[in-house]
Coordinates of C-alpha atoms and ligand atoms in Angstrom, one line a residue:
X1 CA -75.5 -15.9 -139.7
X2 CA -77.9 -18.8 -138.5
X3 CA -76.5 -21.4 -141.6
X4 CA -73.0 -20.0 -140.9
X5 CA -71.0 -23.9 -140.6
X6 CA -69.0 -24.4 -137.3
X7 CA -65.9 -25.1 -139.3
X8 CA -66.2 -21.3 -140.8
X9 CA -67.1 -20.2 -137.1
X10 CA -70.9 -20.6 -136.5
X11 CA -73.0 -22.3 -133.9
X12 CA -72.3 -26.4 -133.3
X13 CA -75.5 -28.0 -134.0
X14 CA -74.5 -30.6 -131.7
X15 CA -73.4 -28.9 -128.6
X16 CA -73.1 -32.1 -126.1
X17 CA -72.7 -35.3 -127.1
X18 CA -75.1 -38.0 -125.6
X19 CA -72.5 -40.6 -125.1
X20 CA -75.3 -43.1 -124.0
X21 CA -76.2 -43.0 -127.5
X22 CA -73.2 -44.6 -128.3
X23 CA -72.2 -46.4 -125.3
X24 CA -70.8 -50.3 -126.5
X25 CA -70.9 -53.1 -125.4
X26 CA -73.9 -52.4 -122.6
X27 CA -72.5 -54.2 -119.6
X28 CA -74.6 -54.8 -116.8
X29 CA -74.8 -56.0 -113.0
X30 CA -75.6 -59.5 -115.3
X31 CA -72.6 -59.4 -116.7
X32 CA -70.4 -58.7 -113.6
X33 CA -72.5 -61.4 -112.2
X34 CA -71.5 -63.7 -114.2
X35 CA -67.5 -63.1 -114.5
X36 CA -67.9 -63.2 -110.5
X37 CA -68.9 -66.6 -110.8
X38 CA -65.9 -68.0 -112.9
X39 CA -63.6 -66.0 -110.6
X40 CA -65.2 -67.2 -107.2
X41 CA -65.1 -71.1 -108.7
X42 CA -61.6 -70.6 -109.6
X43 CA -62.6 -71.6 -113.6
X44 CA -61.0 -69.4 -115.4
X45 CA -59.2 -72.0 -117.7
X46 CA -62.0 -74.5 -117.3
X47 CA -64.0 -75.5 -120.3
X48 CA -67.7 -75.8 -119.1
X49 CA -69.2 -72.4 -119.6
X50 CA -66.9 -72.3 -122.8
X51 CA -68.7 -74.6 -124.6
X52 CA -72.3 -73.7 -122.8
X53 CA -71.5 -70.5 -124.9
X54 CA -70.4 -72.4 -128.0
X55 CA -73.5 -74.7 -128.2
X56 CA -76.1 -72.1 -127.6
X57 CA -74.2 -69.6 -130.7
X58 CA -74.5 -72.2 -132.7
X59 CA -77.5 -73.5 -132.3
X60 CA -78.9 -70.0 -132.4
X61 CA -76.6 -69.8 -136.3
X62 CA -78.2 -73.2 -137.1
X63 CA -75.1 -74.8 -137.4
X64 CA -73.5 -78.0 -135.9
X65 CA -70.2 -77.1 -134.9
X66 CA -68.9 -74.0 -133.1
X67 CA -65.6 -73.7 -131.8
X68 CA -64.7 -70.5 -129.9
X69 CA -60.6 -69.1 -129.5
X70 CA -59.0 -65.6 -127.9
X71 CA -59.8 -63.7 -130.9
X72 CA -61.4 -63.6 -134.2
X73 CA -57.4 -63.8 -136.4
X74 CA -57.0 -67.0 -134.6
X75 CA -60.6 -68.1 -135.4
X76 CA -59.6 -67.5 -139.0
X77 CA -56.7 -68.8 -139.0
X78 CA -57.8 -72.4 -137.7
X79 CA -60.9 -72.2 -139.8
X80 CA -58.8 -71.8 -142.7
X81 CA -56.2 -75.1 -141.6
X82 CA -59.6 -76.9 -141.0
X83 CA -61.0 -76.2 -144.4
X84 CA -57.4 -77.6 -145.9
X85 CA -55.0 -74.7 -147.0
X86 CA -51.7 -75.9 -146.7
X87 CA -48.7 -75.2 -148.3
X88 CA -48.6 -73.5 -152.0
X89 CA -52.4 -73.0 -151.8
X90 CA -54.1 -69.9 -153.2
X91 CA -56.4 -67.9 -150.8
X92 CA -58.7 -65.4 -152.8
X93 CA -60.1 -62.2 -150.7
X94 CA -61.1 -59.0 -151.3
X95 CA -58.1 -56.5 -150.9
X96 CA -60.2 -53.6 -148.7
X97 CA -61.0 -56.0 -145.8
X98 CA -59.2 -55.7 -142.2
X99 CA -56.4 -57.6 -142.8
X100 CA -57.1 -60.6 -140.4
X101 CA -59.7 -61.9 -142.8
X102 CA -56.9 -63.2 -145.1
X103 CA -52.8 -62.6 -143.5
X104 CA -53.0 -65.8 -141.4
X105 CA -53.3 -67.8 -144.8
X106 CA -49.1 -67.1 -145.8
X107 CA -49.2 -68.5 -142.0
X108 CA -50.2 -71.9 -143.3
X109 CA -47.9 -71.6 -146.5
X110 CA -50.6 -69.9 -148.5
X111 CA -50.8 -67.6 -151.0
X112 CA -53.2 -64.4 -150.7
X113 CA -54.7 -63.3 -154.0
X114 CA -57.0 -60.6 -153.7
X115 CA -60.3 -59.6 -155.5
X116 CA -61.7 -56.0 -156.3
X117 CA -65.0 -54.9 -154.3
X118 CA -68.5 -53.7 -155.6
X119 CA -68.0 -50.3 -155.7
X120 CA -72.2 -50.0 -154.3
X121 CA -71.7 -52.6 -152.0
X122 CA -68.2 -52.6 -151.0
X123 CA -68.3 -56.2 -150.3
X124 CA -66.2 -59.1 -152.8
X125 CA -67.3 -58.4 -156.1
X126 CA -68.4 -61.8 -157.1
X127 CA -67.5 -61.1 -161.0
X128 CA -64.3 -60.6 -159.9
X129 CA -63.7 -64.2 -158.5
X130 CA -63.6 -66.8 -161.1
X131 CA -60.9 -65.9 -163.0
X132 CA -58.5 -66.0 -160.4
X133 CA -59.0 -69.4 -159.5
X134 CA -56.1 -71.5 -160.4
X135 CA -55.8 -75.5 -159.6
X136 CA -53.9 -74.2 -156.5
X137 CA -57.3 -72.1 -155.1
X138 CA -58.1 -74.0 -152.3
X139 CA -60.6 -71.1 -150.3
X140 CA -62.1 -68.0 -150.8
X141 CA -62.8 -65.8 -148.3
X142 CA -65.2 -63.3 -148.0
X143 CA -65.9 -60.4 -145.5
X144 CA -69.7 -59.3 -145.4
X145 CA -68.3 -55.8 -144.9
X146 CA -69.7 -53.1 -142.7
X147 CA -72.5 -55.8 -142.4
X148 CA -73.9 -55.6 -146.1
X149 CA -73.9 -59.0 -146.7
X150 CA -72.4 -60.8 -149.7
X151 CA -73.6 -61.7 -152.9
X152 CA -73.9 -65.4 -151.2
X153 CA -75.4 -67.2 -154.2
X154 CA -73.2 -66.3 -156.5
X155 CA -70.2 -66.9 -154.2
X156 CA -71.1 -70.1 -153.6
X157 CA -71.7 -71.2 -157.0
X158 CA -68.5 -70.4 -158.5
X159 CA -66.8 -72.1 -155.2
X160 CA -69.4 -75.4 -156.1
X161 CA -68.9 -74.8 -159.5
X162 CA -64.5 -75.5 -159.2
X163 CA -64.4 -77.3 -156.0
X164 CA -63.1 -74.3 -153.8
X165 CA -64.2 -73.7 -150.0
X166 CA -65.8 -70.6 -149.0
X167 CA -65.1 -69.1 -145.4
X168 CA -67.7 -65.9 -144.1
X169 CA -65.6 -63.4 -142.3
X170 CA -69.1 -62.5 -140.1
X171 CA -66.7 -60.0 -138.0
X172 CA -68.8 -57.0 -139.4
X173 CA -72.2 -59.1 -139.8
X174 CA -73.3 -60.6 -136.3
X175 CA -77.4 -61.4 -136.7
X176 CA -77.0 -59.8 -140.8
X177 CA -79.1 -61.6 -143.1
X178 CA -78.9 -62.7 -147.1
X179 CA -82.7 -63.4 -148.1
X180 CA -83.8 -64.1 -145.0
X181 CA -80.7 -66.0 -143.8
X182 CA -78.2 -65.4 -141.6
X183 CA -74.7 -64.4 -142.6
X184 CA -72.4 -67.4 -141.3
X185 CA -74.8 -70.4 -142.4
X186 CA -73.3 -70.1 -145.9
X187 CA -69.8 -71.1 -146.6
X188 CA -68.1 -74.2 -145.2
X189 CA -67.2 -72.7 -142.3
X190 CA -67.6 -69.0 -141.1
X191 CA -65.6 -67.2 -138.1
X192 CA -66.6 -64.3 -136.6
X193 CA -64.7 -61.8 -134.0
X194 CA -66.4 -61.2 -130.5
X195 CA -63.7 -58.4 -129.4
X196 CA -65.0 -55.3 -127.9
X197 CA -66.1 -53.1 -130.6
X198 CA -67.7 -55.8 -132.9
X199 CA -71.7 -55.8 -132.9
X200 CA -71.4 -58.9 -130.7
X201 CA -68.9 -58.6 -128.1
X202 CA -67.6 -60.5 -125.5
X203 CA -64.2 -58.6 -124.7
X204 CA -61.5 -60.5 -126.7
X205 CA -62.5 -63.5 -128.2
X206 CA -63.2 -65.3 -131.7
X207 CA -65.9 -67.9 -132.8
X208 CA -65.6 -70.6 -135.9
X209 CA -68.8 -72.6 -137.6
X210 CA -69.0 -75.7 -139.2
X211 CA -71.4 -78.4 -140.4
X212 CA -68.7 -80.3 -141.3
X213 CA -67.4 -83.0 -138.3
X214 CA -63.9 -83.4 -140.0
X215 CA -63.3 -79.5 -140.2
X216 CA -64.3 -79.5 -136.4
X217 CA -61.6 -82.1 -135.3
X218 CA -59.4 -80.7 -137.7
X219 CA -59.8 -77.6 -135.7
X220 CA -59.2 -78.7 -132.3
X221 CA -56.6 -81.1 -133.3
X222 CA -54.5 -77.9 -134.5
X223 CA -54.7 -76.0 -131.5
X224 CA -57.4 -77.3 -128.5
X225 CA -54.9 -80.3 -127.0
X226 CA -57.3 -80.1 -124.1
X227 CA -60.3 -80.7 -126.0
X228 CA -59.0 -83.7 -128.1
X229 CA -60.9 -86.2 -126.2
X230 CA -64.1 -84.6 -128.6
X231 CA -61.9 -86.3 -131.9
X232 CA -64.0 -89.2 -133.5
X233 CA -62.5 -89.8 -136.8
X234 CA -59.7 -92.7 -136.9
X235 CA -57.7 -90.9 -139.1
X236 CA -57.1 -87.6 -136.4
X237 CA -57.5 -89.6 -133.5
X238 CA -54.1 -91.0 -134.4
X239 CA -52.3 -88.0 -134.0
X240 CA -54.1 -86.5 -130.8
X241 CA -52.2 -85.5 -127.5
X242 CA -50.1 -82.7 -128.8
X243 CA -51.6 -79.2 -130.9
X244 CA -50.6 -80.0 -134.1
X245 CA -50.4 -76.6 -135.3
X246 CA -48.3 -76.1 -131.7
X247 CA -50.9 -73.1 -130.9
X248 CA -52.7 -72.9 -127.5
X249 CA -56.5 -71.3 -128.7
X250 CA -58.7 -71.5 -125.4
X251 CA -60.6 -69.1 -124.5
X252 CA -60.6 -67.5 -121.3
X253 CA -63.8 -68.4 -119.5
X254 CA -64.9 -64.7 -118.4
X255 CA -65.0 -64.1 -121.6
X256 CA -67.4 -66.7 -122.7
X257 CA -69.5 -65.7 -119.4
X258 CA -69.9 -62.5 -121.0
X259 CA -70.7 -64.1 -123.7
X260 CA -73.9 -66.1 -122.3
X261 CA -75.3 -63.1 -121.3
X262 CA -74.3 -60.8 -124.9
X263 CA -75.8 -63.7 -126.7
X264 CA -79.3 -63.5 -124.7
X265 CA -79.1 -59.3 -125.0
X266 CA -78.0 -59.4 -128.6
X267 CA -81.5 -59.8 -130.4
X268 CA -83.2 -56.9 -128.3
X269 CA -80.0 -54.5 -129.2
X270 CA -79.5 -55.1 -132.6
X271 CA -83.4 -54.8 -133.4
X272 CA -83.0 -51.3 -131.4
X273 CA -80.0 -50.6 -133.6
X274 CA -81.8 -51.7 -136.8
X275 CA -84.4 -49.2 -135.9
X276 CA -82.2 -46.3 -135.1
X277 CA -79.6 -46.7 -138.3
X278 CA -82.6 -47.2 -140.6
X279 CA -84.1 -43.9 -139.4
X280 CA -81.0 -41.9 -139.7
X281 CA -80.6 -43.3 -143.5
X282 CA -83.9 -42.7 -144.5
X283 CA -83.9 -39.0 -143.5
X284 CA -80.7 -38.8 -145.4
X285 CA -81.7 -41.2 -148.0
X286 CA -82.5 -38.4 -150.7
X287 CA -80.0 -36.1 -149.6
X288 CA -77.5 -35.0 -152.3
X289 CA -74.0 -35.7 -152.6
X290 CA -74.4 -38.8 -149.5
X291 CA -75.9 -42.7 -150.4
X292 CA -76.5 -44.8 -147.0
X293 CA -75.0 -48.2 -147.8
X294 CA -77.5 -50.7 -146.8
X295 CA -79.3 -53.5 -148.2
X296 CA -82.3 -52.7 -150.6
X297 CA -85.7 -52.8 -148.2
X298 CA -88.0 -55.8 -149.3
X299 CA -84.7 -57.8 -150.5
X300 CA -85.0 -59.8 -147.2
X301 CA -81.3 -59.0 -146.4
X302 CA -80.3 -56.5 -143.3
X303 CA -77.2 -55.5 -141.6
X304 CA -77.4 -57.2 -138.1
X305 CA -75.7 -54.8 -136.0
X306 CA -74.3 -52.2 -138.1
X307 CA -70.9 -52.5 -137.4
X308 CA -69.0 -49.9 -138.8
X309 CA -71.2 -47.9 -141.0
X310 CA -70.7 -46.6 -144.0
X311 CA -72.0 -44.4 -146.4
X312 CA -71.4 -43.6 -150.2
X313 CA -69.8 -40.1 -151.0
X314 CA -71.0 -38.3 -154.2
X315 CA -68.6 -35.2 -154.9
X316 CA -70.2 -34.3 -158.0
X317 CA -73.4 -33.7 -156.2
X318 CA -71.7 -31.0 -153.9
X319 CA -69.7 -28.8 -156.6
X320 CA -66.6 -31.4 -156.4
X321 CA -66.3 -30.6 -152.6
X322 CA -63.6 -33.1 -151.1
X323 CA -64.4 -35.9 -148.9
X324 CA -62.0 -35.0 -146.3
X325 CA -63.8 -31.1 -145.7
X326 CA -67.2 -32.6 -146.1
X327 CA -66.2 -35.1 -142.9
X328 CA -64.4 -32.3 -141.4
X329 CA -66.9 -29.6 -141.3
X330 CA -69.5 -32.5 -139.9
X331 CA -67.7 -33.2 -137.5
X332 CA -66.7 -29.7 -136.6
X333 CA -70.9 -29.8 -135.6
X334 CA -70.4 -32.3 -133.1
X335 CA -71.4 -35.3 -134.9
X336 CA -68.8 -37.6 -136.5
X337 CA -67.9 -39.0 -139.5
X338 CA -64.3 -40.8 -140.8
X339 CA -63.3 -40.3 -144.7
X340 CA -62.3 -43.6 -146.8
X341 CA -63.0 -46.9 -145.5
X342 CA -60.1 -49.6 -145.2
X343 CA -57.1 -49.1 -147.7
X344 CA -56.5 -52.2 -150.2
X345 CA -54.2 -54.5 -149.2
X346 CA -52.8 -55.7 -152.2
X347 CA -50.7 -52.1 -152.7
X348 CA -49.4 -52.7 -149.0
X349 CA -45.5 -53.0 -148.7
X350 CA -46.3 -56.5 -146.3
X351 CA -47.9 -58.0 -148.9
X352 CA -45.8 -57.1 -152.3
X353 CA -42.3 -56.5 -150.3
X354 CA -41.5 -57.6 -146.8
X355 CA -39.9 -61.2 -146.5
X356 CA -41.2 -62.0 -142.8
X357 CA -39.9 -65.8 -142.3
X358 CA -36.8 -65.1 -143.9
X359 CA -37.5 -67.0 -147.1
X360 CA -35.4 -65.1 -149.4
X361 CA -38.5 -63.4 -151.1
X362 CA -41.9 -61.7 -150.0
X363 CA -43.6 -64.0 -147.9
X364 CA -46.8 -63.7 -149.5
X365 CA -45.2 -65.8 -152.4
X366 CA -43.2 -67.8 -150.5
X367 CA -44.6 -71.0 -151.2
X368 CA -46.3 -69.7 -154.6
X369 CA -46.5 -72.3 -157.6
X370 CA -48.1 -70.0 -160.4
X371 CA -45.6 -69.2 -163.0
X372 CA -45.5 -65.2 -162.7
X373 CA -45.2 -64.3 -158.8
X374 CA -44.6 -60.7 -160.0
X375 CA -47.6 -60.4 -161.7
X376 CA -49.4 -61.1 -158.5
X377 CA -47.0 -58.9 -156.4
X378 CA -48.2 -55.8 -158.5
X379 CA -51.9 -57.3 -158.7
X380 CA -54.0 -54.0 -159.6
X381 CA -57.5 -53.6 -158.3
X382 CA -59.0 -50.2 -159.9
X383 CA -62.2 -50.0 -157.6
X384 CA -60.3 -51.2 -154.0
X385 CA -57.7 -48.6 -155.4
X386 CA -60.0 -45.5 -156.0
X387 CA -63.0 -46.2 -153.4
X388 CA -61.7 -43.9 -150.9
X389 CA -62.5 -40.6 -151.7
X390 CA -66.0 -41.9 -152.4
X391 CA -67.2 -43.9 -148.9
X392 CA -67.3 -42.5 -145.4
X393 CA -67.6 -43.8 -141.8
X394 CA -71.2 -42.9 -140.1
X395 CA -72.2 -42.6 -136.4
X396 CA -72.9 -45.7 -135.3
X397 CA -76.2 -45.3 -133.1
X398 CA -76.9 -48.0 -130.1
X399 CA -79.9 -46.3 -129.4
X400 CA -83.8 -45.1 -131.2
X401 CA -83.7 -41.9 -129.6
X402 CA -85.5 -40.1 -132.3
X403 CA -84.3 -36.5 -130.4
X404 CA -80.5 -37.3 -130.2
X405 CA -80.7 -38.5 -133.8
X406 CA -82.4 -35.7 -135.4
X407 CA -79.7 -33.4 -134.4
X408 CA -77.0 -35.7 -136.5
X409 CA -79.1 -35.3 -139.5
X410 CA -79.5 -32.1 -139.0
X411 CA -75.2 -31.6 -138.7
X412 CA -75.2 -33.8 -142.2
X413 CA -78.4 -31.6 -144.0
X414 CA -76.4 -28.4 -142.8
X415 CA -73.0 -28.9 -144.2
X416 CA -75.0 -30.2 -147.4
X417 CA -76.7 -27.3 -147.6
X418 CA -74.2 -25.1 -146.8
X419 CA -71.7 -27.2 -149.2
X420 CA -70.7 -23.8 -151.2
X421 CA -69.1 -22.2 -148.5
X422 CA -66.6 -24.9 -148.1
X423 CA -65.5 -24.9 -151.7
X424 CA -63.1 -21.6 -151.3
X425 CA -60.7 -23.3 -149.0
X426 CA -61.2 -26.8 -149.8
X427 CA -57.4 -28.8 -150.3
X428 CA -58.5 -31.7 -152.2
X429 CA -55.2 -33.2 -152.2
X430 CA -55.8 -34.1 -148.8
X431 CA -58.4 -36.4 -150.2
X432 CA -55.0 -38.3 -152.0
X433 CA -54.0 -39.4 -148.5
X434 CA -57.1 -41.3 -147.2
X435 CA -56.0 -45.2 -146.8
X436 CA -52.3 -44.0 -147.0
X437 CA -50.0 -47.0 -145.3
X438 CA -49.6 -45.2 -142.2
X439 CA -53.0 -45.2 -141.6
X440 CA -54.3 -47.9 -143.7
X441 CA -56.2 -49.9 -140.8
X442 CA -56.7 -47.3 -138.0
X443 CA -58.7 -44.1 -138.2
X444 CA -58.6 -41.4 -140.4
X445 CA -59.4 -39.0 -138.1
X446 CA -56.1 -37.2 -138.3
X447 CA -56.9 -35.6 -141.8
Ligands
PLP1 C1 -62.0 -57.5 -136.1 C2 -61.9 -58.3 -137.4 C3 -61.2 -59.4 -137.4 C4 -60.3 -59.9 -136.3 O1 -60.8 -60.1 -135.1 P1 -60.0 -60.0 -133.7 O2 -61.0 -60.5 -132.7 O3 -59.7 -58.5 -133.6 O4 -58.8 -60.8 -133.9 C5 -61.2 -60.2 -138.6 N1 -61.9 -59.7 -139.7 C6 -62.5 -58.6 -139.7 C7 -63.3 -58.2 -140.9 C8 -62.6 -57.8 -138.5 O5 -63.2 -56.6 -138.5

């Protein structure tokens, strides 16, 4: 049988994968180039090409202050000390984001409250926001997930509207725009992660924006002792000579050599990557039981590089097939696909149980001053709580080759066809475990 599905025993429709198709980041004899240089000067720890790197991102953002660090956590983390959370603060962030959006806050003495998420857009749901702010809120945090960016506007309204700071976590959203603006020029500060697998990568390494000059020295007087000859204001200045936050947050230089060169390749490769992820959605666009994720065409607002894409899964639309077979048998064509997208975070044991700093009570409450810590300790978020049965992870092409494409969408239009013949064996309590603990931020693969 021609239609017969490779996970009942028919022909792959992809038989060899092109890995170029996929290949990320694209180094180049540019790039080796350039880490030769820092390794032939002997300026590894040197600060130079550092902040060469750091003044060209952020002039590129439009913004006035960039200040790089090892990796995107500890970006967060100083972003949120610079923005002011403290001790007994409140944090608010969505509860299905990687968990380095928001965990360095009970670092600081803070409090982690999460919101629910869109269920379209899987980003913050902005009606969700408002009525968690307390007179303790001090920041919200948002993560322009899987590069759809968020409902900025309203954010930032409700934040105006109480007095509250707003951080972008841009990890998923390098070069993304809201109407026609780029993710990270928002908020009071944004941060985004340059590691290896993000959009734009630089190996290990994490970036922080700011218009603001006192968040900026607040920043490097927390962690950048070498850099504090760049603190103006009287009142820091003061206390300059030793990391106040007694963290160490310089980037290696290789890194931000690779990053020179990433930054000038970035705009050609996410405009190639634009190209090829909106041609695989709009072939599967009016496809049943599947709804790409991206933002509406015309709206002005795009997904930069497409980090991590995701789709929408419609069961009803495939005779109540489960998410779990429907990824399987794709995959079992040679293209692939991962069921659920990050588990909440609000139902994880760290963040309702485990006392890490020996406090005598969950961490995450630690320094709490609302009146019912229980209440927040069994916060319930229907839509983080239930999404996972109902979003999917999609191939994630670095490349417009129409050919290599097509034969994904034909893998996805053949299982869909074919849906019926995977309803006789279909388990659907395997779909109970997507974004079980175990597995809550790695891959789902194993299902
Ligand atoms: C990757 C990521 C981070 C953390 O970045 P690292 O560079 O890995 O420390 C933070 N937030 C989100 C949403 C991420 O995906």
């Amino acid at each position: 049988m021609e239609n017969q599905l490779a996970i009942l025993g028919g022909k792959k429709t992809i038989e060899k994968e092109n890995e170029e198709l996929f290949k990320w980041p694209i180094i180049t004899e540019e790039h080796e180039k350039a880490v030769l240089q820092v390794l032939r000067e002997e300026n590894i720890s040197g600060l130079n090409i550092t902040k060469e790197f750091e003044t060209k991102y952020a002039n590129s953002l439009g913004r006035k202050y960039a200040l790089t660090s090892p990796n995107g956590t500890t970006s967060i983390k100083e972003a949120m000390y610079a923005l002011g959370v403290g001790v007994g603060d409140e944090v608010i962030a969505p509860s299905s984001t990687y968990w380095a959006t928001v965990l360095q806050a009970y670092n600081l003495g803070a409090t982690p409250v999460f919101a629910d998420i869109d269920p379209d857009t899987l980003c913050i749901d902005a009606n969700d926001i408002e009525h968690r702010i307390t007179e303790n809120t001090k920041l919200i945090v948002v993560t322009h997930l899987s590069g759809m960016p968020v409902d900025m506007d309203a954010v930032m309204a409700i934040a105006r509207k109480h007095n509250v700071k707003v951080l972008e976590d841009c990890s998923h959203a390098h070069g993304a725009l809201y109407k026609g603006k780029e993710v990270g020029t928002f908020g009071d500060a944004s941060a985004f992660s340059l590691m290896s697998v993000k959009s734009l990568a630089i190996g290990e390494g994490g970036i922080f924006f700011t218009d603001n000059q006192e968040v900026y020295e607040r920043a490097i007087l927390y962690g950048h002792y070498l850099r504090h000859d760049e603190i103006k204001l009287d009142e820091l200045k003061k206390y300059a000579g030793m990391p106040c936050g007694a963290h160490k947050n310089r980037l290696s230089q290789l890194h931000a050599a690779i990053g020179l060169v990433q930054l000038k390749n970035y705009p050609g490769q996410m405009a190639e990557i634009d190209k090829a992820m909106n041609y695989f959605c709009d072939q599967l666009e009016n496809t049943k039981g599947i709804r790409p994720i991206r933002p509406e065409k015309g709206s002005g607002s795009t997904k930069g590089g497409w980090y991590y894409p995701l789709f929408k899964y419609v069961p009803e639309e495939l005779g109540g097939l489960s998410l779990t077979r429907f990824t399987r048998a794709i995959n079992a064509e040679g293209s692939f696909t991962s069921p659920g997208l990050i588990a909440p975070m609000h139902k994880h044991p760290l963040l309702t149980k485990m006392d890490v700093y020996g406090h005598g009570k969950p961490t995450r409450i630690a320094n709490y001053k609302g009146n019912n810590p229980e209440a927040l300790l069994n916060q319930s978020l229907p839509v983080s709580e239930s999404i996972n049965p109902f979003a999917f992870e999609v191939p994630w092409f670095k490349k417009f080759w129409k050919d290599d494409i097509d034969l994904h969408i034909a893998a996805f239009k053949k299982v869909i066809e074919n849906y019926e013949s995977l309803l006789a064996d279909d388990n659907k309590e395997l779909d109970k475990r997507i974004g079980a603990y175990s597995s809550a931020f790695g891959s789902m693969d194993e299902y």
